[in-house]
Amino acid sequence: MVGSLLLYGCSTPETPKDLLAPTDAQLKIRSMQTRTFDVTDRNAAIRGVIASLQDLGFIIERANEPLGLVTAARFAEPNYYDVISVTVTVRQDTKNRLTIRANAIYNNKPIDDPKVYQNFFASLERSLFLTKE
Amino acid sequence: MRIGVCLTSLVLLTGCVTHTEPAELFQLTAETPKHRAMQTRFFETPNEKELLSASAAVLQDLGFQVEESVREVGFLRATKERSAREYGQYIQRALFLVLSLGKLLNPVDLHQKIAAGLITRPLNQAATRQEVRIVFYRVVWKGDGQVDRQYIPPGQQYMEMIWDPEIYQQFFAKLSKAVFLEAHTI
Amino acid sequence: MAPLALRHTATHGAVGAALLCALLIQGCSPYESRHQNQWNSREQIWLSESSQLKVRAAQTRVFDTTDRRRMFETIISTMQDLDFNVELLDEELGIISGKKFIEAEQSQGTDPTYLLYRPDTLLLLTRNIHAWGPFQHRSNLVRFTATIRIRGESQLVVRASAQFYLQAVEEPGPYQQFFRALEQALFLHGQSVE
């Protein structure tokens, strides 16, 4: 009995069939995470994302212009046990419209609280339209 | 034994910090404008590349090593690794060790990485004015320790945003000199 | 009677001394004791201008050339000669950065975690994942950055800075060696900046 328990513990777990499939939970939050903006300048939008993340006290880890990707992270201060990381992508849909998507992760779990994304986009809008003259 | 338990629980209690809601961390605070003002200057120039190149040179002058540069979005990151040991922490560690009768060995700070993340951004459509924003922060790694029978492995880290105005003033003073332009506050 | 009392005192004294020794050396593992101790580690944030002054001259050379591309290529090949891994290369901004590991000390046996150790790239903010790497192996890491800036109409200023053993390299010697190698490869003589 003990032997079989041990054997069970030693075998590789079966690969779940939906390991790489999007979950329902993910589909639900995708709309929360995405906003479109009537902005033509993709580069300015990426910079706006970086500026707003800096305002929010995030540390920019990666920025990639051709892919329109920004990764940032911060501790959930004053608690240094929890980390929030954010991946933002900026995609040009048409000449006059961009889609910005923010994936926020709290430790290892994706955040599904809509307020988080509302707050983020509120701060982002401020940064984006700061340069409009 | 009782003193040990008392001290241990004291140490553990201080580790019980308030839980911050993620939504709060995505909100601008009352401090944000003040921090932004400290971290940002603007320069009347269309030459963003020159600002970036000069910034790298200034950071080098301040002892930093440039680690990443993404010119297309005006992003630079530079770091400086130094020892984070402090006499005070060793004294405290020895004291706790004695008071807890050998049960409590605090991890001490060993290694720190002081980093600067810099962004340049055109401020107007004509791009005749550039904004430079730099953020200084540091990450500290601790060594190992022991609490009773529990071994605390090394590598625990904490991060600190640097809010002292001197380093920002020093950076912008040098940058201003390097590009022969005045650094205007926002 | 007396000898017994004396022996007691002696024992207490020995224990006290042992305890004191233990307290003193428990903060001094071989790794730790070789790194700078200070009252306030935050002071490292600021650079001491005095030490910078003396090394700034050694770190900088002016070359009478405007061929930036060639300067770039030569610095890269010099770094390669010195076994550096060039990691950051930005020709337009004039920045070259690299690192290498040197065996400054005899390593005791092989440490398998060393092979898994990824020293840097990103600031890894991880929860509860203690990064084992940093301590024992930071000793071997040398980081190097070179910047190339245009001066006036006809000159280039090259500045090199290095970091080793958790400190900025402040002796002029290593920089003189680097520039000697660079000048040989360039067939140009670099002037010091006053």
CSV table of N, CA and C in Angstrom, one decimal, chain C residues 60-128:
chain,number,residue,atom,x,y,z
C,60,THR,N,38.7,58.0,-19.2
C,60,THR,CA,38.3,58.7,-20.4
C,60,THR,C,39.5,58.9,-21.3
C,61,ARG,N,39.3,58.7,-22.6
C,61,ARG,CA,40.3,59.1,-23.6
C,61,ARG,C,39.6,59.8,-24.8
C,62,VAL,N,40.4,60.7,-25.4
C,62,VAL,CA,39.8,61.5,-26.5
C,62,VAL,C,40.6,61.0,-27.7
C,63,PHE,N,39.9,60.7,-28.8
C,63,PHE,CA,40.6,60.2,-30.0
C,63,PHE,C,40.3,61.2,-31.2
C,64,ASP,N,41.3,61.5,-32.0
C,64,ASP,CA,41.2,62.4,-33.1
C,64,ASP,C,40.6,61.6,-34.3
C,65,THR,N,39.4,61.3,-34.3
C,65,THR,CA,38.8,60.6,-35.4
C,65,THR,C,37.3,60.8,-35.3
C,66,THR,N,36.6,60.7,-36.4
C,66,THR,CA,35.2,60.9,-36.4
C,66,THR,C,34.5,59.6,-36.9
C,67,ASP,N,35.3,58.5,-37.1
C,67,ASP,CA,34.8,57.3,-37.6
C,67,ASP,C,34.2,56.5,-36.4
C,68,ARG,N,32.9,56.8,-36.1
C,68,ARG,CA,32.2,56.2,-35.0
C,68,ARG,C,32.1,54.7,-35.2
C,69,ARG,N,31.7,54.3,-36.4
C,69,ARG,CA,31.5,52.9,-36.6
C,69,ARG,C,32.7,52.1,-36.4
C,70,ARG,N,33.9,52.6,-36.8
C,70,ARG,CA,35.1,51.9,-36.6
C,70,ARG,C,35.5,51.8,-35.1
C,71,MET,N,35.2,52.9,-34.4
C,71,MET,CA,35.5,52.9,-33.0
C,71,MET,C,34.6,51.9,-32.3
C,72,PHE,N,33.4,51.8,-32.7
C,72,PHE,CA,32.5,50.8,-32.1
C,72,PHE,C,33.0,49.4,-32.3
C,73,GLU,N,33.3,49.1,-33.6
C,73,GLU,CA,33.8,47.8,-33.9
C,73,GLU,C,35.0,47.4,-33.2
C,74,THR,N,35.9,48.4,-33.0
C,74,THR,CA,37.2,48.1,-32.3
C,74,THR,C,37.0,47.9,-30.9
C,75,ILE,N,36.1,48.7,-30.3
C,75,ILE,CA,35.8,48.4,-28.8
C,75,ILE,C,35.2,47.1,-28.6
C,76,ILE,N,34.3,46.7,-29.5
C,76,ILE,CA,33.7,45.4,-29.4
C,76,ILE,C,34.7,44.3,-29.5
C,77,SER,N,35.6,44.4,-30.5
C,77,SER,CA,36.6,43.3,-30.7
C,77,SER,C,37.6,43.3,-29.5
C,78,THR,N,37.9,44.5,-29.0
C,78,THR,CA,38.7,44.5,-27.8
C,78,THR,C,38.1,43.8,-26.6
C,79,MET,N,36.8,44.1,-26.4
C,79,MET,CA,36.0,43.4,-25.4
C,79,MET,C,36.0,41.9,-25.6
C,80,GLN,N,35.9,41.5,-26.8
C,80,GLN,CA,35.9,40.1,-27.1
C,80,GLN,C,37.3,39.5,-26.8
C,81,ASP,N,38.3,40.3,-27.1
C,81,ASP,CA,39.7,39.8,-26.7
C,81,ASP,C,39.8,39.6,-25.3
C,82,LEU,N,39.1,40.5,-24.5
C,82,LEU,CA,39.2,40.4,-23.1
C,82,LEU,C,38.2,39.4,-22.5
C,83,ASP,N,37.5,38.6,-23.4
C,83,ASP,CA,36.6,37.6,-23.0
C,83,ASP,C,35.3,38.1,-22.5
C,84,PHE,N,34.9,39.3,-22.8
C,84,PHE,CA,33.6,39.8,-22.4
C,84,PHE,C,32.5,39.3,-23.3
C,85,ASN,N,31.3,39.1,-22.7
C,85,ASN,CA,30.1,38.9,-23.4
C,85,ASN,C,29.5,40.2,-23.7
C,86,VAL,N,29.4,40.6,-24.9
C,86,VAL,CA,28.8,41.9,-25.2
C,86,VAL,C,27.3,41.7,-25.1
C,87,GLU,N,26.6,42.5,-24.3
C,87,GLU,CA,25.2,42.3,-24.1
C,87,GLU,C,24.4,43.4,-24.6
C,88,LEU,N,24.9,44.6,-24.5
C,88,LEU,CA,24.1,45.8,-24.9
C,88,LEU,C,24.9,46.5,-26.0
C,89,LEU,N,24.2,46.8,-27.1
C,89,LEU,CA,24.9,47.4,-28.2
C,89,LEU,C,24.0,48.5,-28.8
C,90,ASP,N,24.3,49.7,-28.6
C,90,ASP,CA,23.4,50.7,-29.2
C,90,ASP,C,24.3,51.7,-30.0
C,91,GLU,N,24.3,51.5,-31.3
C,91,GLU,CA,25.3,52.3,-32.1
C,91,GLU,C,24.8,53.8,-32.1
C,92,GLU,N,23.6,54.0,-32.2
C,92,GLU,CA,23.1,55.4,-32.3
C,92,GLU,C,23.4,56.2,-31.0
C,93,LEU,N,23.2,55.5,-29.9
C,93,LEU,CA,23.4,56.2,-28.6
C,93,LEU,C,24.8,56.1,-28.1
C,94,GLY,N,25.6,55.2,-28.8
C,94,GLY,CA,27.0,55.1,-28.4
C,94,GLY,C,27.2,54.4,-27.1
C,95,ILE,N,26.5,53.3,-26.8
C,95,ILE,CA,26.7,52.5,-25.6
C,95,ILE,C,27.0,51.1,-25.9
C,96,ILE,N,28.0,50.6,-25.2
C,96,ILE,CA,28.3,49.2,-25.3
C,96,ILE,C,28.5,48.6,-23.9
C,97,SER,N,27.9,47.5,-23.6
C,97,SER,CA,27.9,47.0,-22.3
C,97,SER,C,28.1,45.5,-22.3
C,98,GLY,N,28.9,45.0,-21.4
C,98,GLY,CA,29.1,43.6,-21.4
C,98,GLY,C,29.5,43.1,-20.0
C,99,LYS,N,29.7,41.8,-19.9
C,99,LYS,CA,30.1,41.2,-18.6
C,99,LYS,C,30.9,39.9,-18.8
C,100,LYS,N,31.6,39.6,-17.8
C,100,LYS,CA,32.3,38.3,-17.8
C,100,LYS,C,32.5,37.8,-16.4
C,101,PHE,N,32.8,36.6,-16.3
C,101,PHE,CA,33.2,36.0,-15.0
C,101,PHE,C,34.6,35.7,-15.0
C,102,ILE,N,35.3,36.1,-13.9
C,102,ILE,CA,36.7,35.7,-13.8
C,102,ILE,C,36.9,34.9,-12.6
C,103,GLU,N,37.9,34.0,-12.6
C,103,GLU,CA,38.1,33.1,-11.5
C,103,GLU,C,39.2,33.8,-10.6
C,104,ALA,N,38.7,34.6,-9.7
C,104,ALA,CA,39.6,35.4,-8.9
C,104,ALA,C,40.1,34.5,-7.7
C,105,GLU,N,39.2,33.6,-7.4
C,105,GLU,CA,39.5,32.7,-6.2
C,105,GLU,C,39.4,31.3,-6.5
C,106,GLN,N,40.0,30.4,-5.8
C,106,GLN,CA,39.8,29.0,-5.9
C,106,GLN,C,38.4,28.6,-5.5
C,107,SER,N,37.7,28.0,-6.3
C,107,SER,CA,36.4,27.6,-5.9
C,107,SER,C,36.5,26.2,-5.3
C,108,GLN,N,35.7,26.1,-4.2
C,108,GLN,CA,35.8,24.8,-3.5
C,108,GLN,C,34.8,23.8,-4.2
C,109,GLY,N,35.3,23.0,-5.0
C,109,GLY,CA,34.5,22.0,-5.7
C,109,GLY,C,33.5,22.7,-6.6
C,110,THR,N,32.7,21.9,-7.2
C,110,THR,CA,31.7,22.5,-8.1
C,110,THR,C,30.4,22.6,-7.5
C,111,ASP,N,29.7,23.7,-7.8
C,111,ASP,CA,28.4,24.0,-7.2
C,111,ASP,C,27.4,23.9,-8.3
C,112,PRO,N,26.6,22.9,-8.4
C,112,PRO,CA,25.7,22.8,-9.5
C,112,PRO,C,24.8,24.0,-9.7
C,113,THR,N,24.4,24.7,-8.6
C,113,THR,CA,23.5,25.8,-8.8
C,113,THR,C,24.2,26.9,-9.6
C,114,TYR,N,25.5,26.9,-9.7
C,114,TYR,CA,26.2,27.9,-10.4
C,114,TYR,C,25.8,27.9,-11.9
C,115,LEU,N,25.6,26.7,-12.4
C,115,LEU,CA,25.3,26.5,-13.8
C,115,LEU,C,23.9,27.0,-14.1
C,116,LEU,N,23.0,27.0,-13.1
C,116,LEU,CA,21.7,27.5,-13.3
C,116,LEU,C,21.6,29.0,-13.0
C,117,TYR,N,22.6,29.5,-12.5
C,117,TYR,CA,22.6,30.9,-12.0
C,117,TYR,C,22.5,31.9,-13.2
C,118,ARG,N,21.5,32.6,-13.2
C,118,ARG,CA,21.4,33.7,-14.3
C,118,ARG,C,21.5,35.0,-13.6
C,119,PRO,N,22.7,35.6,-13.7
C,119,PRO,CA,23.0,36.7,-12.8
C,119,PRO,C,22.1,38.0,-13.0
C,120,ASP,N,21.6,38.2,-14.1
C,120,ASP,CA,21.0,39.5,-14.2
C,120,ASP,C,19.8,39.6,-15.2
C,121,THR,N,20.0,40.4,-16.2
C,121,THR,CA,19.0,40.9,-17.1
C,121,THR,C,17.9,41.6,-16.4
C,122,LEU,N,17.0,40.9,-15.9
C,122,LEU,CA,15.9,41.7,-15.3
C,122,LEU,C,15.9,41.8,-13.8
C,123,LEU,N,15.2,42.7,-13.3
C,123,LEU,CA,15.0,42.8,-11.9
C,123,LEU,C,13.9,41.8,-11.6
C,124,LEU,N,14.3,40.7,-11.0
C,124,LEU,CA,13.3,39.7,-10.8
C,124,LEU,C,12.6,39.9,-9.4
C,125,LEU,N,11.4,40.3,-9.5
C,125,LEU,CA,10.7,40.5,-8.3
C,125,LEU,C,9.9,39.2,-8.1
C,126,THR,N,10.3,38.4,-7.3
C,126,THR,CA,9.6,37.1,-7.1
C,126,THR,C,9.2,36.9,-5.7
C,127,ARG,N,8.1,36.3,-5.5
C,127,ARG,CA,7.6,36.1,-4.2
C,127,ARG,C,8.1,34.8,-3.7
C,128,ASN,N,8.7,34.9,-2.5
C,128,ASN,CA,9.1,33.6,-1.8
C,128,ASN,C,10.1,32.8,-2.6
